mmCIF file of C-alpha atoms in Angstrom:
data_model
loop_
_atom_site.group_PDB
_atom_site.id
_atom_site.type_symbol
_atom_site.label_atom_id
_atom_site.label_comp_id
_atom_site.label_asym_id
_atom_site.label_seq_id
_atom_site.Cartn_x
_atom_site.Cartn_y
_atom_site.Cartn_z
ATOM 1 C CA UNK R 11 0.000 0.000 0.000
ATOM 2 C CA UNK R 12 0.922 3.781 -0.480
ATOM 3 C CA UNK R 13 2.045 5.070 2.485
ATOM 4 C CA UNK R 14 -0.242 8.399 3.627
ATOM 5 C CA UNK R 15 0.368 11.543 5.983
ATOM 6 C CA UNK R 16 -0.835 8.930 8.782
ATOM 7 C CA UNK R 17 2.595 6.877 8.793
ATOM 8 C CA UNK R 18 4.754 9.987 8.790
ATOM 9 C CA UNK R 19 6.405 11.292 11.897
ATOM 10 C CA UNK R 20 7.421 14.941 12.713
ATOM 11 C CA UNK R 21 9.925 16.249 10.216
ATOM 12 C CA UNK R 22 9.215 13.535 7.494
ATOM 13 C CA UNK R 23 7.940 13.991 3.831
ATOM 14 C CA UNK R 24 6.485 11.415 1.504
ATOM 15 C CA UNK R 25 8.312 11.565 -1.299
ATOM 16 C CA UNK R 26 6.451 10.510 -4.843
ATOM 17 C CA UNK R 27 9.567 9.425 -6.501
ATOM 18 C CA UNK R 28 10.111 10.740 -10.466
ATOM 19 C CA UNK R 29 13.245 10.029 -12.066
ATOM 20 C CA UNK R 30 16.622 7.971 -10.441
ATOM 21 C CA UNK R 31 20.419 8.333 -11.368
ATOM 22 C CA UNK R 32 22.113 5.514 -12.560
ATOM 23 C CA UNK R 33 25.583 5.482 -11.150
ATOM 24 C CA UNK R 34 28.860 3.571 -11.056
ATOM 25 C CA UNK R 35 29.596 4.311 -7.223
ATOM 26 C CA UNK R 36 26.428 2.220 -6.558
ATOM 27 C CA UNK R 37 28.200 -0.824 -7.856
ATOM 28 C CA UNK R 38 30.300 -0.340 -4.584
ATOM 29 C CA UNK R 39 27.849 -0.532 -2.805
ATOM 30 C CA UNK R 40 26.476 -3.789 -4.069
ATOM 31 C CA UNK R 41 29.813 -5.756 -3.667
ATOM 32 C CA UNK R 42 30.862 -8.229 -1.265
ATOM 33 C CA UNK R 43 32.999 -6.445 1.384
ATOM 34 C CA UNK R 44 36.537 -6.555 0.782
ATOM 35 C CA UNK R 45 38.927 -9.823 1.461
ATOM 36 C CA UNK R 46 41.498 -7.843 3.301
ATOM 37 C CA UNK R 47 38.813 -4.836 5.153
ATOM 38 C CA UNK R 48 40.478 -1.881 5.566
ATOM 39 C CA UNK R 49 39.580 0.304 8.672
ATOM 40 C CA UNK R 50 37.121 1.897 6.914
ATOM 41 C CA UNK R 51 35.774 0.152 4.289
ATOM 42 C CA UNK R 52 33.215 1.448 1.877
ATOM 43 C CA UNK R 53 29.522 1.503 2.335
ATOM 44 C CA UNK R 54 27.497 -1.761 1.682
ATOM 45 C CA UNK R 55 23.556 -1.460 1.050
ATOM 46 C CA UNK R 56 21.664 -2.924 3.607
ATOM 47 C CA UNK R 57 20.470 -6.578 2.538
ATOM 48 C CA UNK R 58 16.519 -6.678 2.366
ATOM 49 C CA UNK R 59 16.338 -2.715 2.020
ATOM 50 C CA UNK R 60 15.363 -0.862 -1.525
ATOM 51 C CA UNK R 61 19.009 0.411 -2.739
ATOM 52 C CA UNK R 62 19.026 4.257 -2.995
ATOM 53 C CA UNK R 63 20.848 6.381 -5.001
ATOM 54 C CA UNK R 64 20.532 10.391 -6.283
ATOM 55 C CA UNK R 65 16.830 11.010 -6.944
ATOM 56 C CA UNK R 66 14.087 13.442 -7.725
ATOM 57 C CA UNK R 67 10.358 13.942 -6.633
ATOM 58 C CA UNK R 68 7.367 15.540 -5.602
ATOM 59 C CA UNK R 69 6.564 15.730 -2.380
ATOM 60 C CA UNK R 70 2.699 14.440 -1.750
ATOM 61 C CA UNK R 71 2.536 14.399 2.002
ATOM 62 C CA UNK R 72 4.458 16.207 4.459
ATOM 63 C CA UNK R 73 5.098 17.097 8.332
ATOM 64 C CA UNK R 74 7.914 19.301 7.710
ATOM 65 C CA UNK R 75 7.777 22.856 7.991
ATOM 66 C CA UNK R 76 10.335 23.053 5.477
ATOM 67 C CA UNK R 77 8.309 21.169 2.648
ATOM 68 C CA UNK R 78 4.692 21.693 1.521
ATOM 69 C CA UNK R 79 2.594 19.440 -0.795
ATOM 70 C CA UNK R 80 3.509 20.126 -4.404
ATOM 71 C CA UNK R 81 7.461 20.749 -3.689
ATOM 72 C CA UNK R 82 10.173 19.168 -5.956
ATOM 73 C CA UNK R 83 12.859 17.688 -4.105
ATOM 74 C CA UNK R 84 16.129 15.763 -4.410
ATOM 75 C CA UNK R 85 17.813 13.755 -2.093
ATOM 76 C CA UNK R 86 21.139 11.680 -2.525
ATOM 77 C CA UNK R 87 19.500 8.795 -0.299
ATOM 78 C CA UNK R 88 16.054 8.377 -2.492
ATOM 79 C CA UNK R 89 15.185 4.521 -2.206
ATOM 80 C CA UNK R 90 14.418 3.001 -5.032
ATOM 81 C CA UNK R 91 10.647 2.369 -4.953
ATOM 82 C CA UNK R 92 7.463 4.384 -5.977
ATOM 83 C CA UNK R 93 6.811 6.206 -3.199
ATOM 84 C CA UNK R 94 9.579 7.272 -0.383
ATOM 85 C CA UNK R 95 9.489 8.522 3.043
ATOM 86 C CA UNK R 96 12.486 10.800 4.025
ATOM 87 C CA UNK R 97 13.509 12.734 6.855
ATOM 88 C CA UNK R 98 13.431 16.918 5.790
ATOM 89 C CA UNK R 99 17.366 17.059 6.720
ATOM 90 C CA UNK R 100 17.937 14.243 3.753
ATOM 91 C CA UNK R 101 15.563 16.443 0.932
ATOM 92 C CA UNK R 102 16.882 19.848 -1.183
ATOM 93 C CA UNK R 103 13.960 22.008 -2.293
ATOM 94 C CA UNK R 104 14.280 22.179 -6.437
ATOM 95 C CA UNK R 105 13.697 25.661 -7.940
ATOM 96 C CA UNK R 106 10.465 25.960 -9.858
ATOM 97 C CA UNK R 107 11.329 26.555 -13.416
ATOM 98 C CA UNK R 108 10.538 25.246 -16.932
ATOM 99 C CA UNK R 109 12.934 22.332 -17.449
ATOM 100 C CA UNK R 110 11.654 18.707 -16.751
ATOM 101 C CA UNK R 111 11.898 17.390 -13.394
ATOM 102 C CA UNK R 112 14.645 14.824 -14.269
ATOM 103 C CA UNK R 113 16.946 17.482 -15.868
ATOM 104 C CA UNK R 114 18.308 17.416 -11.969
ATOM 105 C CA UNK R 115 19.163 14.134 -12.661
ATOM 106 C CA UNK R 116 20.495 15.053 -15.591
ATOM 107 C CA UNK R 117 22.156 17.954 -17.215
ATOM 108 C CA UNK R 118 21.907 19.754 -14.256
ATOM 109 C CA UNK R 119 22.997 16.916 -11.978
ATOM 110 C CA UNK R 120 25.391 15.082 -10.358
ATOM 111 C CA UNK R 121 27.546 13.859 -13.360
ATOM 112 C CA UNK R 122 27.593 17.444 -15.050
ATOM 113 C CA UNK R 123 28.530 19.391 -11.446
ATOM 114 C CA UNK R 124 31.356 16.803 -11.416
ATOM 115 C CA UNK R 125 32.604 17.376 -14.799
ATOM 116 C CA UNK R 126 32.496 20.907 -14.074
ATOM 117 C CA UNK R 127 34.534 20.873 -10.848
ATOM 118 C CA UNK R 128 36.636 18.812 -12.364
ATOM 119 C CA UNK R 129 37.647 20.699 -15.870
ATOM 120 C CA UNK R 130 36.948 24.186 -14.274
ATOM 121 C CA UNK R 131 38.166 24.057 -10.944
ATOM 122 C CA UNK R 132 40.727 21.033 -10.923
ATOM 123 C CA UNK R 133 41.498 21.210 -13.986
ATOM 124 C CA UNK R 134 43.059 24.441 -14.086
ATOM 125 C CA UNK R 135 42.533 24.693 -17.909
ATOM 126 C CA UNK R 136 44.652 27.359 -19.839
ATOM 127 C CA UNK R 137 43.610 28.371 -23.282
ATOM 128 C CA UNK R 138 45.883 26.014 -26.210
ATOM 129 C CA UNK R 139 46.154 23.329 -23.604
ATOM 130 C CA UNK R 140 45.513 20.000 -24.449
ATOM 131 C CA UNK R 141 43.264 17.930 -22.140
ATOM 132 C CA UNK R 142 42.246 14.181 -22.356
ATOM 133 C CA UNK R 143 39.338 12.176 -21.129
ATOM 134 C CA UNK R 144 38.448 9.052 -20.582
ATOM 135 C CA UNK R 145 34.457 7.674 -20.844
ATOM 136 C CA UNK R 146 34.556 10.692 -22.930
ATOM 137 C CA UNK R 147 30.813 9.775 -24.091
ATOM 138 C CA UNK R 148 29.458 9.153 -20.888
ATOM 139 C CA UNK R 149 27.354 11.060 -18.081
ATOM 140 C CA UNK R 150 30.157 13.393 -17.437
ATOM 141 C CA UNK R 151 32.784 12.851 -20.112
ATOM 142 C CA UNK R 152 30.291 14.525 -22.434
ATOM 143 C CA UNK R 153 30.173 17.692 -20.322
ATOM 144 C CA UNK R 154 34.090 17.702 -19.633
ATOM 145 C CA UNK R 155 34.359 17.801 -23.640
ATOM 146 C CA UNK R 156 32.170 20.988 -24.454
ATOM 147 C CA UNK R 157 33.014 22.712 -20.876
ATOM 148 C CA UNK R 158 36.983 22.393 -22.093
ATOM 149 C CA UNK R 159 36.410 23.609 -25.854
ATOM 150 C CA UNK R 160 34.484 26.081 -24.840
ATOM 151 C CA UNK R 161 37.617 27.478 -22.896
ATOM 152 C CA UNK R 162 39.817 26.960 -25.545
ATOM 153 C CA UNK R 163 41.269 23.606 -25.235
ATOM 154 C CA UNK R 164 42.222 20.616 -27.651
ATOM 155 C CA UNK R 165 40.195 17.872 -26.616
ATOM 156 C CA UNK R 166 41.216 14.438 -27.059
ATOM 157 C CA UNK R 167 38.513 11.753 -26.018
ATOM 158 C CA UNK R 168 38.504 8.124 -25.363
ATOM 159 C CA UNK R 169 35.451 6.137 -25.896
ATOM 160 C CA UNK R 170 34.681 2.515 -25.987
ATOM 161 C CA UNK R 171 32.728 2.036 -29.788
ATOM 162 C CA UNK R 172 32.722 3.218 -33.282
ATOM 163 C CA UNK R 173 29.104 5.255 -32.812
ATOM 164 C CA UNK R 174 30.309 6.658 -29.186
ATOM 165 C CA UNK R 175 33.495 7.956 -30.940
ATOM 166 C CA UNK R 176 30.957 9.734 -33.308
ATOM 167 C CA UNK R 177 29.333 11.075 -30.654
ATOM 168 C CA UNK R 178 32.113 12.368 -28.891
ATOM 169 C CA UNK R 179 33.407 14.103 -32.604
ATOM 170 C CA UNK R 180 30.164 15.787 -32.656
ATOM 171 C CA UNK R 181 30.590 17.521 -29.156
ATOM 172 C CA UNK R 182 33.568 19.536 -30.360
ATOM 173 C CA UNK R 183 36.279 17.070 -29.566
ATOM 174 C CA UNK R 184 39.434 17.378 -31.510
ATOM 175 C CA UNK R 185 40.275 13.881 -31.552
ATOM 176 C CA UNK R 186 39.284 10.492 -30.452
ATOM 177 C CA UNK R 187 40.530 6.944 -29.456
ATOM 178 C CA UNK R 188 38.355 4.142 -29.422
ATOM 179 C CA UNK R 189 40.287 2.338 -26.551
ATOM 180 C CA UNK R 190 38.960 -1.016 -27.324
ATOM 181 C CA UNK R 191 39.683 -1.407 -31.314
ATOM 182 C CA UNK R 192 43.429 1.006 -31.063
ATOM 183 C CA UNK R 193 45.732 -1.951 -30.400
ATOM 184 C CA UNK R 194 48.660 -0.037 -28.243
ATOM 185 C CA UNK R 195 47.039 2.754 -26.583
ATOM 186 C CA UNK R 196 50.027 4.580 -25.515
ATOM 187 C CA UNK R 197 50.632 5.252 -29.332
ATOM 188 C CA UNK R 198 47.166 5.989 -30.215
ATOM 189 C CA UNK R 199 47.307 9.256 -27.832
ATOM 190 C CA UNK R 200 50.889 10.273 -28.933
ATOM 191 C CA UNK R 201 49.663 10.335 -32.085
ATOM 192 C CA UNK R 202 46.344 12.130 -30.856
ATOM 193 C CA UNK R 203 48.481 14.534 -29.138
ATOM 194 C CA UNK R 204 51.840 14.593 -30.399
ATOM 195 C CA UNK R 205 52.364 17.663 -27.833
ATOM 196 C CA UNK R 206 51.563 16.037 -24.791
ATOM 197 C CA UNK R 207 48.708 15.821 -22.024
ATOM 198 C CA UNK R 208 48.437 18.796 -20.119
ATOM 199 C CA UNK R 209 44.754 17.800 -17.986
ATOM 200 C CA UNK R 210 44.123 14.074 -17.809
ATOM 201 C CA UNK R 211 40.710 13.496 -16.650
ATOM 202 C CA UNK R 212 40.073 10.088 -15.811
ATOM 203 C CA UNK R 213 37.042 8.245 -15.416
ATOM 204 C CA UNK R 214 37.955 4.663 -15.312
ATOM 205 C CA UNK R 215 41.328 3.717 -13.258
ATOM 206 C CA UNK R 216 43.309 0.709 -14.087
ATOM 207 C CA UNK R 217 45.376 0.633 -16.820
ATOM 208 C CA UNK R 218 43.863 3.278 -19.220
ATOM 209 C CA UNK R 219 45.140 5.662 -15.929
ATOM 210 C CA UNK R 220 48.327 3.828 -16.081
ATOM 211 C CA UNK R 221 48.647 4.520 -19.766
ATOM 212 C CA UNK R 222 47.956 8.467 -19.828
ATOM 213 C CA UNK R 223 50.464 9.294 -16.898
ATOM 214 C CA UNK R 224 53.400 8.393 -20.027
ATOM 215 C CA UNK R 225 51.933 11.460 -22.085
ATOM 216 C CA UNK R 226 52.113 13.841 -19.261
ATOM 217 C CA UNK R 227 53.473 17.066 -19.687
ATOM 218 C CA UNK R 228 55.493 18.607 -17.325
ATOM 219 C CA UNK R 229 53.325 20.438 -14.433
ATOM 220 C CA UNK R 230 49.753 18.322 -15.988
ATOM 221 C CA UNK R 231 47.031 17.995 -13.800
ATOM 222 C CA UNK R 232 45.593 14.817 -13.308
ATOM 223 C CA UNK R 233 42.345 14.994 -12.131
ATOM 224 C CA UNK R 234 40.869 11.332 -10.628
ATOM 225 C CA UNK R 235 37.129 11.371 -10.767
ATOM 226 C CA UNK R 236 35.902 7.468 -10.607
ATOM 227 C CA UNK R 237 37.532 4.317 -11.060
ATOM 228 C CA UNK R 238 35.013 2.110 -13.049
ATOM 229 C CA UNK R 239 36.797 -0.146 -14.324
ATOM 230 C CA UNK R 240 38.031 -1.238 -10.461
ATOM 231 C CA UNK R 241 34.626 -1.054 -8.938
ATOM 232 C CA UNK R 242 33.101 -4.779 -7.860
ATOM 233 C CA UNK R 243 36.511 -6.354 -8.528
ATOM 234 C CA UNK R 244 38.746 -8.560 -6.449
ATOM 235 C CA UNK R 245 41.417 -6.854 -4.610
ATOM 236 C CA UNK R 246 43.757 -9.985 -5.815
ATOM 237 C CA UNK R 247 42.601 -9.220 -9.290
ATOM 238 C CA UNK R 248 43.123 -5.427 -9.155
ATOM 239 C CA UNK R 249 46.854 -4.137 -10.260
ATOM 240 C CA UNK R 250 48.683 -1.064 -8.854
ATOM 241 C CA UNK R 251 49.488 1.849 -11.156
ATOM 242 C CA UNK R 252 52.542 1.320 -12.134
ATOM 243 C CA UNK R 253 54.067 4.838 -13.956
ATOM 244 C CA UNK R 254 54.169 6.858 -10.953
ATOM 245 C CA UNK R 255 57.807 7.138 -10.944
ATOM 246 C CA UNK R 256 57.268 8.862 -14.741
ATOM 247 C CA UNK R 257 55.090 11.901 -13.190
ATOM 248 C CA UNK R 258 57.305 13.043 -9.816
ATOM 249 C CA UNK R 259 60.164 14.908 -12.223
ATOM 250 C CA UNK R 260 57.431 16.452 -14.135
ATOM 251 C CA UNK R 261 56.060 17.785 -11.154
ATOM 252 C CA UNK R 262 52.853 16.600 -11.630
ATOM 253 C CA UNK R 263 49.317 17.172 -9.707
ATOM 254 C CA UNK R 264 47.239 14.551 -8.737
ATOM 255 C CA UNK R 265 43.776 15.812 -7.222
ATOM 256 C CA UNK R 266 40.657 13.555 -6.460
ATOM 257 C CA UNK R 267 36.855 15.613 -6.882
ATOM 258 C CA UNK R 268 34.379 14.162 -4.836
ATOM 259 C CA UNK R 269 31.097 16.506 -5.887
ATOM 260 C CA UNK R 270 29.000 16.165 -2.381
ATOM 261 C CA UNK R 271 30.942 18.834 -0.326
ATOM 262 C CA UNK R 272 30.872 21.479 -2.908
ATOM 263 C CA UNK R 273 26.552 21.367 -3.121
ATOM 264 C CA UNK R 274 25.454 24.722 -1.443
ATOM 265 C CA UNK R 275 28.589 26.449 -2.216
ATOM 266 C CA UNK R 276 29.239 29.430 -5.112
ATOM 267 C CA UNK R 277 30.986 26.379 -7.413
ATOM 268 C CA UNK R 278 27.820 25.217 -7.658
ATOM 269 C CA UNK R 279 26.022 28.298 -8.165
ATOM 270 C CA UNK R 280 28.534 28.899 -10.569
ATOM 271 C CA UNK R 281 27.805 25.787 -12.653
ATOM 272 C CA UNK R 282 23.991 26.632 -12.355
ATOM 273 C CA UNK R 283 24.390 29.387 -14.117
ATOM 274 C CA UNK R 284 27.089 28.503 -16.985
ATOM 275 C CA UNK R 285 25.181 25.297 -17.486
ATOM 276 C CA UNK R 286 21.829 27.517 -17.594
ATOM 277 C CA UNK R 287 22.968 29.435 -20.102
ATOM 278 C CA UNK R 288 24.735 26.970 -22.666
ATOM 279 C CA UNK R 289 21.742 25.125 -22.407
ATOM 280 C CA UNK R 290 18.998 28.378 -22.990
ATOM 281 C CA UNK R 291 22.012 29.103 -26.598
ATOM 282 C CA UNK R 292 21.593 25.439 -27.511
ATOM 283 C CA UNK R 293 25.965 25.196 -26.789
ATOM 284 C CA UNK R 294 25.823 22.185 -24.372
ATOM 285 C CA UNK R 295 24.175 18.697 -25.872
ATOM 286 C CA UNK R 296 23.712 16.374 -22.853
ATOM 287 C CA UNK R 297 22.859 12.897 -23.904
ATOM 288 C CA UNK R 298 20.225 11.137 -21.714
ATOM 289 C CA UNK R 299 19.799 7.086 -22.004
ATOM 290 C CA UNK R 300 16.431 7.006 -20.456
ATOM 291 C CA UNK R 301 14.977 3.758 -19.572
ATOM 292 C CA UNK R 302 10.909 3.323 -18.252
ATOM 293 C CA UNK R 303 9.637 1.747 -15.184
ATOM 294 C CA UNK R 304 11.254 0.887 -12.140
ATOM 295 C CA UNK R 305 11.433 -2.801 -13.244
ATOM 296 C CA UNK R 306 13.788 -1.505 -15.550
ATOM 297 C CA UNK R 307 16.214 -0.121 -12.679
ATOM 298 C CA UNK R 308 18.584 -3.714 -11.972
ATOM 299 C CA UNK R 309 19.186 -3.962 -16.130
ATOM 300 C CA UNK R 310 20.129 -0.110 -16.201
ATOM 301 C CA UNK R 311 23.111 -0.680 -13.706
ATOM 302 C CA UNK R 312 24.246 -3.696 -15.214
ATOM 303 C CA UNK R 313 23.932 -2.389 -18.796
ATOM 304 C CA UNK R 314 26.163 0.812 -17.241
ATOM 305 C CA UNK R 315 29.088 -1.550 -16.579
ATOM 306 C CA UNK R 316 28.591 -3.387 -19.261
ATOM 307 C CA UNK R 317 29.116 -0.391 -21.629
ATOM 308 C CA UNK R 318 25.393 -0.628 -22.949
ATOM 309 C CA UNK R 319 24.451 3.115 -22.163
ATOM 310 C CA UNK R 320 24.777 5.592 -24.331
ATOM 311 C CA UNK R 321 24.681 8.736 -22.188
ATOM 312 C CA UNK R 322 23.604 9.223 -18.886
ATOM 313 C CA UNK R 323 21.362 6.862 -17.447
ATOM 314 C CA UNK R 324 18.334 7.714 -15.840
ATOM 315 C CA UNK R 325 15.063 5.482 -14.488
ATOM 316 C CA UNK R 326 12.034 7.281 -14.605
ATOM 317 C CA UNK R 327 10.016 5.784 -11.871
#
């Protein structure tokens, strides 16, 4: 049954759940805990619980002063289900305005505020640089590409199929490697960028990372924003990076961008805006792989690893 104002407690909101980010961290979250736990090892969903993810709503019952009837919301912990009670403390009030519901899910969402803070603000990006990244076609590799061109940069991509590669071309990108049909990779992005990497943004880990740190120019920024092609496997099966030793005479910065503790501050207001606007002039395509139903949610994050999406992938609920 539907849960009603009845079952809520002080300071709780029933959440009518619209639209759910698909995303790699979840497969974390999903995995066996580690063979050798560190002190603090990463979050594991509770068994017998709906997973939860980054989520948008409407709010159809509430006991929070903070949220009326009619309010859209999103909340990092929405549970994957129909209808969702949350505490007010775990909901953001949405601004009202004209773009669909899911858009903060989407262009304006997780995957693009990280691509953002990580080209912008990492990234350090000069104008005539040279920048490459990784899952260039993906949720936020396709905002890293038109948020460097835009300031100037050559943008070398790496996708994972002929039609992705395509894709990426037609977002501006100067050049790109399909990783899986190049042979040696470390030649492919010499020969993409015969003057070196000056940004590496990297997506995936392993040995794609490994790869790119042998292009680096001297004083690059590397900046390390997931590690899917790590996530959910064995520690025994997982390799170190092994070019390190290639980076410390160039001098070169390593930064991680986690996109949680920057919500609420002026980076994001500052994306808000510049995304706003490329969006209203039609400058920023944002490529959505939208999939129907709820039933439709355990395929979505298996087709995500299996690099079936095309874009970023949302459930709408």
């Amino acid at each position: 049954p539907i849960p009603d104002i009845k079952t809520l407690a002080k300071g709780q909101v029933l959440v009518h759940v619209s639209a759910l980010s698909v995303d790699p961290h979840q497969r974390i979250f999903i995995s066996p805990p580690p063979e050798k736990p560190t002190i603090k090892s990463a979050f594991r969903y509770p068994l017998g619980q709906p997973i939860f993810g980054i989520g948008v709503g409407t709010v159809a019952a509430s006991k929070s002063t903070e949220f009326a009837v009619g309010d859209k919301v999103r909340s990092e912990g929405m549970p994957w289900q129909a209808y969702a009670i949350l505490g007010e403390d775990q909901l953001i009030k949405l601004p009202a305005s004209e773009g669909a519901l899911s858009d903060h899910v989407g262009v304006y969402g997780m995957a693009a505020f990280t691509a953002y803070l990580s080209t912008v603000y990492a990234g350090k990006p000069k104008e005539g640089e040279t920048i490459l990244i990784s899952a260039a076609s993906g949720a936020v590799g396709q905002v890293a590409v038109q948020l460097a061109k835009a300031r100037g940069l050559r943008v070398v991509g790496m996708a994972g199929s002929d039609d992705k590669v395509e894709h990426v071309k037609s977002l501006g990108a100067d050049a790109v490697i399909n990783y899986k049909t190049c042979g040696d990779l470390d030649a492919a992005i010499v020969e993409a960028a015969p003057e070196g990497i000056d940004i590496y943004f990297d997506n995936v880990g392993g040995e794609i990372l490994d790869t790119a740190l042998l292009s680096l120019n001297s004083l690059a920024r590397v900046v390390l924003c997931g590690s899917m092609s790590t996530y959910g496997a064995a520690q025994s099966k997982l390799r170190g990076v092994l070019n390190l030793p290639s980076i410390i005479v160039k001098q070169v910065t390593l930064q991680c961008i986690y996109y949680l503790p920057h919500y609420g501050t002026q980076r994001e207001t500052d994306f808000l805006q510049e995304m706003a606007q490329l969006v209203e002039q039609g400058k920023m395509q944002f490529r959505v792989d939208e999939r129907i139903g709820l039933e439709s949610a355990p395929q979505a994050l298996a087709d995500l690893f299996a690099g079936k999406n095309f874009g970023k992938l949302i459930v709408k609920a």
